[in-house]
Short mmCIF file of C-alpha atoms in Angstrom, two decimals:
data_model
loop_
_atom_site.label_atom_id
_atom_site.label_comp_id
_atom_site.label_asym_id
_atom_site.label_seq_id
_atom_site.Cartn_x
_atom_site.Cartn_y
_atom_site.Cartn_z
CA MET Q 700 -70.97 -29.58 41.28
CA ARG Q 701 -67.22 -29.59 40.19
CA LYS Q 702 -66.72 -31.24 37.10
CA LYS Q 703 -62.97 -31.52 36.77
CA ILE Q 704 -62.73 -35.31 35.48
CA LEU Q 705 -65.03 -34.51 32.65
CA LEU Q 706 -63.33 -31.48 31.80
CA ILE Q 707 -60.35 -33.17 31.11
CA ALA Q 708 -62.07 -35.83 28.82
CA ALA Q 709 -64.68 -33.78 27.03
CA ILE Q 710 -61.94 -32.53 24.63
CA GLY Q 711 -60.40 -35.32 23.71
CA VAL Q 712 -63.97 -37.18 23.24
CA PHE Q 713 -64.80 -33.80 20.79
CA ILE Q 714 -61.60 -34.04 18.90
CA LEU Q 715 -62.46 -38.34 18.36
CA ALA Q 716 -65.71 -37.27 17.23
CA CYS Q 717 -64.42 -34.80 14.57
CA ASN Q 718 -61.91 -37.44 13.43
CA THR Q 719 -64.88 -39.95 13.28
CA LEU Q 720 -67.37 -37.76 11.58
CA MET Q 721 -64.80 -35.89 8.78
CA PRO Q 722 -63.32 -37.87 6.18
CA GLN Q 723 -59.30 -38.19 6.34
CA THR Q 724 -56.82 -39.71 4.46
CA PRO Q 725 -55.56 -42.42 5.84
CA ALA Q 726 -52.26 -42.49 7.53
CA GLU Q 727 -52.25 -38.82 7.35
CA GLU Q 728 -53.72 -36.09 9.62
CA ALA Q 729 -56.61 -34.22 8.04
CA PRO Q 730 -55.46 -30.87 6.52
CA VAL Q 731 -56.62 -27.92 8.71
CA THR Q 732 -58.04 -24.71 6.91
CA PRO Q 733 -58.13 -21.11 8.74
CA ALA Q 734 -60.86 -20.12 10.86
CA THR Q 735 -60.67 -16.60 9.15
CA GLU Q 736 -58.94 -14.99 6.48
CA ALA Q 737 -58.03 -12.20 8.94
CA ALA Q 738 -56.07 -14.18 11.04
CA VAL Q 739 -53.69 -15.77 8.88
CA GLY Q 740 -50.28 -14.74 9.41
CA SER Q 741 -50.45 -12.42 12.35
CA ASP Q 742 -47.68 -12.83 14.59
CA MET Q 743 -49.02 -13.65 18.02
CA ALA Q 744 -45.73 -14.15 19.96
CA ALA Q 745 -44.63 -10.53 19.05
CA LYS Q 746 -48.38 -9.36 20.25
CA LEU Q 747 -47.76 -11.07 23.60
CA GLU Q 748 -44.45 -9.73 24.13
CA ALA Q 749 -45.96 -6.21 23.30
CA LEU Q 750 -48.78 -6.92 25.85
CA GLY Q 751 -46.21 -7.58 28.35
CA GLY Q 752 -46.43 -11.66 27.97
CA THR Q 753 -44.52 -13.75 30.23
CA ALA Q 754 -43.99 -17.30 31.20
CA CYS Q 755 -47.14 -18.65 33.20
CA GLU Q 756 -45.80 -20.14 36.62
CA GLU Q 757 -48.77 -22.55 36.78
CA ASN Q 758 -48.14 -23.89 33.19
CA PRO Q 759 -45.08 -23.34 31.72
CA ASP Q 760 -46.29 -24.26 28.13
CA PHE Q 761 -48.31 -20.87 28.20
CA THR Q 762 -47.21 -17.19 27.89
CA CYS Q 763 -49.60 -15.19 30.42
CA VAL Q 764 -50.80 -11.72 29.53
CA THR Q 765 -52.76 -9.45 32.06
CA ILE Q 766 -55.46 -7.47 30.43
CA GLN Q 767 -56.67 -4.41 32.43
CA VAL Q 768 -60.62 -4.36 32.06
CA PRO Q 769 -63.33 -2.21 33.45
CA LEU Q 770 -64.94 -3.97 36.63
CA ASN Q 771 -68.58 -2.66 35.27
CA HIS Q 772 -68.45 -3.10 31.36
CA PHE Q 773 -71.49 -1.70 30.93
CA ASP Q 774 -71.29 1.60 32.57
CA ALA Q 775 -68.71 3.75 30.90
CA ALA Q 776 -68.97 6.22 33.96
CA ASN Q 777 -67.41 3.69 36.25
CA THR Q 778 -63.60 4.11 35.98
CA GLU Q 779 -62.91 1.35 38.04
CA THR Q 780 -60.86 -1.51 36.51
CA LEU Q 781 -59.62 -5.02 37.33
CA ASP Q 782 -56.86 -7.29 35.80
CA VAL Q 783 -57.96 -10.59 34.19
CA VAL Q 784 -55.02 -12.95 33.13
CA PHE Q 785 -55.10 -15.05 29.93
CA ALA Q 786 -52.61 -17.83 28.88
CA VAL Q 787 -51.51 -18.47 25.55
CA SER Q 788 -49.86 -21.11 23.45
CA PRO Q 789 -48.97 -19.76 20.26
CA ALA Q 790 -49.38 -21.62 16.94
CA THR Q 791 -45.95 -23.81 16.07
CA GLY Q 792 -46.50 -23.13 12.27
CA GLU Q 793 -48.85 -21.19 9.95
CA ARG Q 794 -51.21 -19.29 12.19
CA TYR Q 795 -54.83 -19.50 11.52
CA GLY Q 796 -56.49 -17.81 14.86
CA MET Q 797 -57.37 -18.45 18.37
CA TYR Q 798 -59.13 -21.27 20.08
CA VAL Q 799 -60.22 -20.06 23.22
CA GLN Q 800 -61.25 -22.29 25.73
CA ALA Q 801 -64.17 -21.66 28.15
CA PHE Q 802 -62.86 -24.54 29.79
CA PRO Q 803 -63.70 -24.16 33.96
CA GLY Q 804 -66.49 -26.06 35.10
CA GLY Q 805 -68.23 -24.99 38.30
CA PRO Q 806 -68.48 -21.96 38.42
CA GLY Q 807 -65.36 -21.60 40.02
CA GLY Q 808 -62.91 -23.78 38.50
CA GLU Q 809 -59.76 -22.06 37.10
CA GLY Q 810 -58.65 -22.22 33.61
CA ILE Q 811 -54.99 -21.93 33.20
CA SER Q 812 -53.58 -24.05 35.96
CA SER Q 813 -56.16 -26.70 34.51
CA GLY Q 814 -54.94 -26.27 30.82
CA GLY Q 815 -53.17 -28.20 28.77
CA LEU Q 816 -51.85 -28.94 25.31
CA GLY Q 817 -51.39 -32.90 25.71
CA TRP Q 818 -54.94 -33.47 24.02
CA TYR Q 819 -54.61 -31.50 20.74
CA PRO Q 820 -53.64 -33.20 17.45
CA ASP Q 821 -50.31 -31.67 15.94
CA ALA Q 822 -52.49 -29.75 13.10
CA ILE Q 823 -54.40 -27.99 15.94
CA LEU Q 824 -51.34 -26.64 17.79
CA GLU Q 825 -49.40 -25.84 14.22
CA HIS Q 826 -51.94 -23.61 13.10
CA TYR Q 827 -54.06 -22.37 16.23
CA ASP Q 828 -53.57 -20.40 19.54
CA ILE Q 829 -54.77 -22.52 22.47
CA VAL Q 830 -56.21 -19.72 24.83
CA TYR Q 831 -57.00 -20.54 28.73
CA PHE Q 832 -57.97 -17.73 30.88
CA ASP Q 833 -58.73 -17.37 34.60
CA GLN Q 834 -62.01 -15.33 34.76
CA ARG Q 835 -62.21 -12.28 36.99
CA GLY Q 836 -62.40 -13.45 40.89
CA ILE Q 837 -60.68 -16.66 40.09
CA GLY Q 838 -56.98 -17.58 40.09
CA LEU Q 839 -54.70 -15.37 39.00
CA SER Q 840 -57.83 -12.92 38.10
CA ASN Q 841 -58.36 -10.79 41.41
CA PRO Q 842 -59.46 -13.72 43.26
CA LEU Q 843 -61.84 -13.39 45.61
CA SER Q 844 -62.15 -15.94 48.44
CA CYS Q 845 -63.45 -16.94 51.93
CA PRO Q 846 -61.76 -20.04 53.03
CA ASN Q 847 -62.23 -19.55 56.58
CA THR Q 848 -65.80 -18.88 56.46
CA TYR Q 849 -66.73 -21.96 54.27
CA LYS Q 850 -64.38 -24.58 56.30
CA SER Q 851 -66.39 -23.50 59.30
CA ASP Q 852 -69.28 -23.86 57.45
CA PHE Q 853 -68.29 -27.26 55.65
CA THR Q 854 -67.18 -28.87 59.22
CA GLY Q 855 -70.99 -28.39 60.18
CA TYR Q 856 -72.24 -29.76 57.24
CA LEU Q 857 -69.89 -32.78 57.45
CA ASN Q 858 -70.22 -33.63 61.18
CA SER Q 859 -74.13 -33.13 61.19
CA SER Q 860 -75.80 -36.01 62.99
CA ASP Q 861 -79.12 -34.97 62.47
CA GLU Q 862 -81.38 -35.79 59.45
CA ALA Q 863 -79.02 -34.42 57.32
CA GLY Q 864 -80.41 -34.06 53.91
CA VAL Q 865 -81.75 -30.47 53.08
CA GLU Q 866 -84.90 -32.02 51.54
CA GLY Q 867 -86.06 -32.49 55.11
CA LEU Q 868 -86.96 -28.98 56.02
CA ASP Q 869 -90.25 -30.01 56.62
CA THR Q 870 -90.80 -28.48 59.89
CA PRO Q 871 -90.80 -24.31 60.86
CA GLU Q 872 -87.76 -25.19 63.18
CA GLU Q 873 -85.78 -26.77 60.52
CA GLN Q 874 -86.73 -24.17 57.97
CA GLN Q 875 -85.68 -21.35 60.29
CA GLU Q 876 -82.26 -23.19 60.91
CA ALA Q 877 -81.37 -23.14 57.14
CA ILE Q 878 -82.18 -19.82 56.61
CA GLU Q 879 -80.14 -18.55 59.55
CA SER Q 880 -77.57 -20.67 58.40
CA ALA Q 881 -77.57 -19.38 54.95
CA ARG Q 882 -77.60 -15.81 56.12
CA SER Q 883 -74.56 -16.41 58.40
CA TYR Q 884 -72.52 -17.88 55.75
CA ALA Q 885 -73.46 -15.12 53.14
CA GLU Q 886 -72.55 -12.20 55.73
CA ALA Q 887 -69.46 -13.78 57.26
CA CYS Q 888 -68.07 -14.63 53.82
CA VAL Q 889 -68.34 -11.18 52.24
CA ALA Q 890 -66.81 -9.94 55.45
CA GLU Q 891 -63.82 -12.27 54.69
CA ILE Q 892 -63.67 -11.47 51.14
CA GLY Q 893 -63.23 -7.82 52.26
CA ILE Q 894 -64.50 -5.59 49.28
CA ASP Q 895 -67.52 -3.49 48.95
CA PRO Q 896 -70.54 -5.63 48.80
CA ALA Q 897 -71.69 -3.60 45.96
CA LYS Q 898 -68.85 -4.72 43.60
CA LEU Q 899 -69.95 -8.67 43.95
CA ALA Q 900 -72.40 -7.67 41.43
CA PHE Q 901 -69.88 -7.27 38.71
CA PHE Q 902 -68.52 -10.80 38.83
CA GLY Q 903 -71.00 -12.49 37.00
CA THR Q 904 -71.07 -14.26 33.66
CA ASP Q 905 -72.02 -11.34 31.73
CA GLN Q 906 -68.86 -9.22 32.70
CA VAL Q 907 -66.83 -12.34 31.95
CA ALA Q 908 -68.05 -12.65 28.58
CA GLU Q 909 -66.82 -8.84 27.98
CA ASP Q 910 -63.44 -9.71 29.25
CA ILE Q 911 -63.12 -12.12 26.70
CA GLU Q 912 -64.12 -9.20 24.11
CA SER Q 913 -61.53 -7.10 25.66
CA PHE Q 914 -58.63 -9.64 25.32
CA ARG Q 915 -59.67 -10.28 21.41
CA ALA Q 916 -59.57 -6.68 20.90
CA ALA Q 917 -56.30 -6.39 22.53
CA ILE Q 918 -54.83 -9.15 20.31
CA GLY Q 919 -56.66 -7.50 17.46
CA ASP Q 920 -57.95 -10.70 15.79
CA ASP Q 921 -61.59 -10.23 14.10
CA LYS Q 922 -62.71 -13.83 14.70
CA PHE Q 923 -61.84 -16.52 16.95
CA MET Q 924 -63.14 -20.31 17.97
CA MET Q 925 -64.15 -20.88 21.01
CA TYR Q 926 -65.12 -23.82 23.56
CA GLY Q 927 -67.08 -24.02 26.57
CA VAL Q 928 -67.80 -27.04 28.56
CA SER Q 929 -69.64 -27.33 31.81
CA TYR Q 930 -70.42 -23.97 33.47
CA GLY Q 931 -67.86 -22.59 30.48
CA THR Q 932 -70.92 -23.13 28.03
CA ALA Q 933 -72.60 -20.37 29.91
CA VAL Q 934 -69.73 -18.17 29.42
CA ALA Q 935 -69.62 -19.00 25.44
CA GLN Q 936 -73.33 -18.51 25.13
CA THR Q 937 -73.21 -15.44 26.71
CA TYR Q 938 -70.35 -14.39 24.58
CA ALA Q 939 -72.12 -15.68 21.35
CA ALA Q 940 -75.17 -13.95 22.20
CA ALA Q 941 -73.24 -10.37 22.58
CA HIS Q 942 -70.80 -10.68 19.88
CA PRO Q 943 -71.59 -13.43 17.27
CA GLU Q 944 -69.74 -11.47 14.52
CA HIS Q 945 -66.42 -11.96 16.24
CA LEU Q 946 -66.86 -15.91 16.33
CA SER Q 947 -65.64 -18.32 13.62
CA GLY Q 948 -66.95 -21.32 15.32
CA LEU Q 949 -68.36 -22.30 18.94
CA VAL Q 950 -68.41 -25.82 20.58
CA LEU Q 951 -70.66 -26.51 23.71
CA ASP Q 952 -69.89 -29.68 25.58
CA GLY Q 953 -72.44 -30.53 28.29
CA THR Q 954 -74.43 -27.32 27.91
CA ILE Q 955 -76.44 -25.50 30.54
CA ASP Q 956 -79.45 -24.36 29.34
CA LEU Q 957 -79.79 -20.44 29.92
CA THR Q 958 -83.41 -20.32 29.24
CA LEU Q 959 -84.24 -22.07 32.42
CA ASN Q 960 -84.48 -19.67 35.49
CA GLY Q 961 -82.85 -20.63 38.85
CA GLU Q 962 -85.51 -22.91 40.30
CA GLU Q 963 -85.99 -24.46 36.56
CA GLY Q 964 -82.34 -25.37 36.40
CA ALA Q 965 -82.05 -26.87 40.18
CA LEU Q 966 -84.69 -29.40 39.54
CA SER Q 967 -83.40 -29.89 35.98
CA GLN Q 968 -80.15 -30.69 37.64
CA GLU Q 969 -81.75 -32.95 40.25
CA LYS Q 970 -83.45 -34.82 37.52
CA ALA Q 971 -80.34 -35.48 35.44
CA PHE Q 972 -78.41 -36.61 38.75
CA ASP Q 973 -81.37 -39.07 39.51
CA LYS Q 974 -81.38 -40.30 35.75
CA VAL Q 975 -77.66 -40.85 35.89
CA LEU Q 976 -77.50 -42.51 39.25
CA VAL Q 977 -80.09 -45.09 38.37
CA ALA Q 978 -78.64 -45.69 34.96
CA ALA Q 979 -75.31 -46.38 36.77
CA LEU Q 980 -77.10 -49.13 39.52
CA GLU Q 981 -79.13 -50.57 36.60
CA ALA Q 982 -75.93 -51.19 34.80
CA CYS Q 983 -74.68 -53.08 37.86
CA ASN Q 984 -77.54 -55.04 37.59
CA ALA Q 985 -77.06 -56.23 34.13
CA ASP Q 986 -73.36 -56.91 34.82
CA GLU Q 987 -73.06 -60.74 36.42
CA ALA Q 988 -69.70 -59.91 38.34
CA CYS Q 989 -71.14 -56.23 39.59
CA ALA Q 990 -74.73 -57.91 40.41
CA ALA Q 991 -73.06 -60.68 42.49
CA ASP Q 992 -71.02 -58.41 44.61
CA MET Q 993 -74.04 -56.31 45.01
CA GLY Q 994 -75.80 -58.92 46.67
CA GLY Q 995 -79.18 -57.87 45.70
CA ASP Q 996 -80.74 -55.25 43.13
CA ALA Q 997 -78.36 -52.20 42.96
CA VAL Q 998 -81.61 -49.59 43.08
CA ALA Q 999 -82.92 -51.40 46.30
CA VAL Q 1000 -79.82 -51.38 47.64
CA TYR Q 1001 -79.03 -47.72 47.28
CA ASP Q 1002 -82.79 -46.82 48.43
CA LYS Q 1003 -82.44 -48.70 51.17
CA LEU Q 1004 -79.10 -47.32 52.58
CA ALA Q 1005 -80.15 -43.87 52.08
CA LYS Q 1006 -83.35 -44.21 53.95
CA GLN Q 1007 -80.99 -45.80 56.67
CA ILE Q 1008 -78.75 -42.94 56.72
CA SER Q 1009 -81.03 -40.34 56.48
CA GLU Q 1010 -82.97 -41.75 59.52
CA THR Q 1011 -79.63 -42.47 61.99
CA PRO Q 1012 -76.23 -41.68 60.25
CA ILE Q 1013 -74.12 -44.79 60.36
CA LYS Q 1014 -71.34 -45.21 62.88
CA TYR Q 1015 -67.96 -47.07 61.39
CA GLU Q 1016 -64.62 -47.39 62.52
CA PHE Q 1017 -61.85 -45.99 60.16
CA PRO Q 1018 -58.09 -47.41 59.76
CA LEU Q 1019 -55.49 -44.27 60.51
CA PRO Q 1020 -51.87 -44.75 59.18
CA SER Q 1021 -50.82 -45.29 62.92
CA GLY Q 1022 -52.93 -48.82 63.04
CA GLU Q 1023 -55.28 -47.13 65.52
CA LYS Q 1024 -58.55 -46.93 64.44
CA VAL Q 1025 -61.42 -44.03 65.61
CA GLU Q 1026 -64.76 -43.72 64.99
CA ARG Q 1027 -66.75 -41.54 62.57
CA ILE Q 1028 -70.24 -41.09 61.32
CA PHE Q 1029 -71.32 -41.32 57.68
CA ASN Q 1030 -74.21 -39.05 57.52
CA PHE Q 1031 -76.87 -38.07 54.69
CA ASN Q 1032 -75.02 -35.19 53.58
CA GLN Q 1033 -72.24 -37.33 52.91
CA TRP Q 1034 -74.00 -39.79 50.99
CA GLU Q 1035 -75.75 -37.66 48.83
CA SER Q 1036 -72.69 -35.68 47.77
CA THR Q 1037 -70.43 -38.68 47.15
CA ALA Q 1038 -73.00 -40.31 45.05
CA ALA Q 1039 -73.36 -36.90 43.04
CA TYR Q 1040 -69.44 -36.39 42.85
CA GLN Q 1041 -68.93 -40.11 41.45
CA LEU Q 1042 -71.05 -39.73 38.51
CA TYR Q 1043 -69.19 -37.77 36.15
CA SER Q 1044 -66.88 -40.31 34.82
CA LEU Q 1045 -66.84 -44.29 34.17
CA SER Q 1046 -63.94 -44.76 36.73
CA GLY Q 1047 -65.87 -42.31 39.31
CA ARG Q 1048 -69.24 -44.67 38.71
CA MET Q 1049 -67.49 -48.01 38.68
CA LEU Q 1050 -65.42 -47.16 42.29
CA TYR Q 1051 -68.70 -45.95 43.30
CA LEU Q 1052 -70.78 -49.33 42.92
CA ARG Q 1053 -67.74 -51.19 44.44
CA ALA Q 1054 -68.18 -49.07 47.67
CA LEU Q 1055 -71.95 -49.07 47.31
CA ALA Q 1056 -71.27 -53.02 47.53
CA ALA Q 1057 -69.24 -52.95 50.38
CA ALA Q 1058 -71.73 -50.85 52.32
CA ASN Q 1059 -73.96 -53.12 51.57
CA ARG Q 1060 -72.16 -55.68 53.17
CA GLY Q 1061 -71.45 -53.22 56.27
CA ASP Q 1062 -67.96 -51.87 55.37
CA MET Q 1063 -68.30 -48.01 55.09
CA ILE Q 1064 -64.65 -47.51 54.34
CA PRO Q 1065 -64.47 -47.29 50.93
CA MET Q 1066 -67.37 -45.16 50.89
CA ALA Q 1067 -65.79 -42.89 53.38
CA ARG Q 1068 -62.49 -42.56 51.03
CA LEU Q 1069 -64.28 -41.32 48.39
CA ALA Q 1070 -66.37 -38.99 50.42
CA TYR Q 1071 -62.73 -37.63 51.73
CA GLN Q 1072 -61.18 -37.29 48.26
CA ASN Q 1073 -64.51 -35.61 46.61
CA LEU Q 1074 -64.59 -33.25 49.55
CA THR Q 1075 -60.56 -32.82 50.06
CA LEU Q 1076 -60.33 -33.77 53.29
CA ASP Q 1077 -57.58 -35.41 54.88
CA PRO Q 1078 -58.81 -38.88 55.84
CA ALA Q 1079 -56.66 -38.60 59.04
CA THR Q 1080 -57.50 -35.42 60.53
CA LEU Q 1081 -60.67 -34.84 58.58
CA GLU Q 1082 -58.65 -31.27 58.05
CA TYR Q 1083 -60.56 -29.52 55.05
CA LEU Q 1084 -57.57 -28.98 52.47
CA GLY Q 1085 -59.42 -27.24 49.92
CA ASP Q 1086 -58.54 -27.65 46.34
CA ASP Q 1087 -56.23 -24.83 44.68
CA THR Q 1088 -57.72 -25.18 41.44
CA PHE Q 1089 -61.34 -24.53 42.57
CA SER Q 1090 -62.91 -21.38 44.49
CA ASP Q 1091 -65.79 -22.49 46.54
CA THR Q 1092 -66.48 -18.76 47.45
CA MET Q 1093 -66.91 -18.15 43.65
CA PHE Q 1094 -69.26 -20.71 42.71
CA LEU Q 1095 -71.84 -19.41 44.81
CA GLY Q 1096 -71.09 -15.99 44.11
CA VAL Q 1097 -71.13 -16.18 40.34
CA LEU Q 1098 -74.24 -18.29 40.42
CA CYS Q 1099 -76.14 -15.95 42.83
CA THR Q 1100 -75.15 -13.24 40.44
CA ASP Q 1101 -76.55 -14.43 37.77
CA ASP Q 1102 -79.82 -15.94 38.66
CA SER Q 1103 -81.65 -14.68 41.74
CA PHE Q 1104 -83.70 -17.73 41.86
CA PHE Q 1105 -86.81 -15.90 42.57
CA SER Q 1106 -87.89 -12.23 42.45
CA GLY Q 1107 -89.08 -9.57 45.04
CA THR Q 1108 -87.55 -8.63 48.52
CA GLN Q 1109 -84.89 -10.83 50.49
CA ASP Q 1110 -88.04 -11.96 52.52
CA GLU Q 1111 -89.95 -12.81 49.70
CA LYS Q 1112 -87.11 -14.78 47.90
CA ILE Q 1113 -87.07 -16.98 50.92
CA GLU Q 1114 -90.78 -17.70 51.27
CA GLN Q 1115 -90.59 -18.39 47.90
CA THR Q 1116 -87.35 -20.74 48.18
CA ILE Q 1117 -88.80 -22.74 51.15
CA ALA Q 1118 -92.35 -23.24 49.24
CA ALA Q 1119 -90.25 -24.47 46.06
CA GLY Q 1120 -88.37 -26.70 47.93
CA GLN Q 1121 -91.69 -28.09 49.54
CA ALA Q 1122 -93.12 -28.73 46.28
CA SER Q 1123 -90.50 -30.37 44.73
CA ASN Q 1124 -90.27 -32.84 47.39
CA GLY Q 1125 -90.58 -36.37 46.39
CA THR Q 1126 -90.91 -35.39 42.40
CA VAL Q 1127 -86.76 -36.38 42.44
CA PRO Q 1128 -86.50 -39.46 44.14
CA ARG Q 1129 -82.59 -39.03 45.13
CA LEU Q 1130 -80.19 -36.33 45.19
CA ASP Q 1131 -82.73 -33.79 45.25
CA GLY Q 1132 -82.61 -30.39 47.34
CA SER Q 1133 -80.68 -28.20 44.96
CA VAL Q 1134 -83.22 -25.23 44.61
CA TYR Q 1135 -82.74 -24.42 48.71
CA THR Q 1136 -79.47 -23.01 47.36
CA GLY Q 1137 -81.89 -19.70 46.56
CA LEU Q 1138 -81.65 -19.26 50.42
CA SER Q 1139 -78.07 -18.49 49.98
CA CYS Q 1140 -78.54 -16.19 47.01
CA ALA Q 1141 -81.19 -14.32 48.81
CA PHE Q 1142 -78.38 -13.05 51.03
CA TRP Q 1143 -75.92 -12.64 48.45
CA PRO Q 1144 -75.24 -9.04 47.45
CA GLY Q 1145 -75.72 -8.07 43.92
CA SER Q 1146 -78.06 -10.93 43.35
CA PRO Q 1147 -80.83 -9.73 40.74
CA THR Q 1148 -83.79 -8.56 42.30
CA GLU Q 1149 -85.96 -10.00 39.53
CA VAL Q 1150 -85.67 -13.57 37.75
CA VAL Q 1151 -83.23 -13.49 35.31
CA THR Q 1152 -84.65 -14.61 31.75
CA THR Q 1153 -82.46 -15.33 28.28
CA GLU Q 1154 -83.49 -15.87 25.14
CA PRO Q 1155 -82.43 -18.96 23.36
CA LEU Q 1156 -79.13 -18.73 21.41
CA VAL Q 1157 -79.75 -19.06 17.60
CA ALA Q 1158 -77.33 -20.17 15.59
CA GLY Q 1159 -76.76 -18.56 11.91
CA ARG Q 1160 -75.61 -20.46 9.00
CA ARG Q 1161 -72.24 -21.22 9.68
CA ASP Q 1162 -69.77 -24.02 8.80
CA HIS Q 1163 -69.44 -26.58 11.29
CA PHE Q 1164 -66.42 -26.55 13.84
CA CYS Q 1165 -65.44 -29.71 12.51
CA THR Q 1166 -65.35 -28.77 8.90
CA GLN Q 1167 -63.71 -25.71 9.64
CA LEU Q 1168 -61.02 -27.40 11.34
CA TYR Q 1169 -60.71 -30.74 9.09
CA THR Q 1170 -61.94 -30.13 5.63
#
């Protein structure tokens, strides 16, 4: 799932936490200390100029530099390269080092167009270069995409009038339909991307981590700070495991547990979504105004409508700007995706509870408007607009390159995915079915043949990030 709202808020929350935990002089900003002595005094502006840096069109507060990196960092015999773009805002005063943002969520989110300076204290901007980047395959860094394939597949997903939840793959016919849909999508997407399918294996997180190392080496700093959020925590952890000697500090926010395999991670995500959804619904029950608007126990309202929509999509009339009304359906795909998207922020959950209350009164329009916003659809035409800062193609591409979900041949992976999906039915009451992503990965070129296992990341005895910046 995309986590765009969370990404913007998380940095401010982290800095606030540091300000709260560390003692500060009243009415003064706490002093900032260098991350590493080796970085002090280096001239970032001169380095960026030497590297051919130019003003970033997507983000004028930053200078963009293009670093040429190996297509495959782990095969010296492979001489093919690609370009990865980093965006840097140099420290305004005495330089202490770089603060590199493994910022994008997803995977699939752009870093440069989403980056900014407004949430940093002046003391950080004075002493630290703020760095964002578009990872390979995304944004400015050799983007790979299949928008036409995604749009066609998405339209079918949106307009399905069947029992639209994938967790309903109970019959051989439903399972075979899902398998063929995954096959068709993967084959069409790869064809539209238009590169040698074998090269897609080199767009995973391990290669992204090495791209960051190439950038560090090009700049010449011995150590730097790194911040990862959401999917960015996978990038940050992968870099930290490979190059711990070059990190002076590591911050993980919304951490992905890389020790889980694809199946375990999917089930964990389902449980987390269900937990947050129930917490939001119970918070409504505890609030007098919300409970009155809901017209009943919020958990029971959600479950009642979910059951109803899973059996028969709800027909409703949607008002157009012309004043006309058109008949539309709200299916179970829209129901679950809207609930999931709205859970990422306090305001999102608030709007969702209002829409749920309206749906309970028979008014689906507020819920439909949330669905259109989250799914980037034109409300009037239902045209898929997409998100210029997010690659749906690379969401699946990176996910399937990093982990196969299951091991064996393609047919064996499919069989295991279906079995795991059936076994998990009912274990998570709401927002389940993520394990079926394994069907798409079974057909994605470069997906590992064996289940990927990752050792836990163990931190050495280092000063806390906050104490390094605020002492």
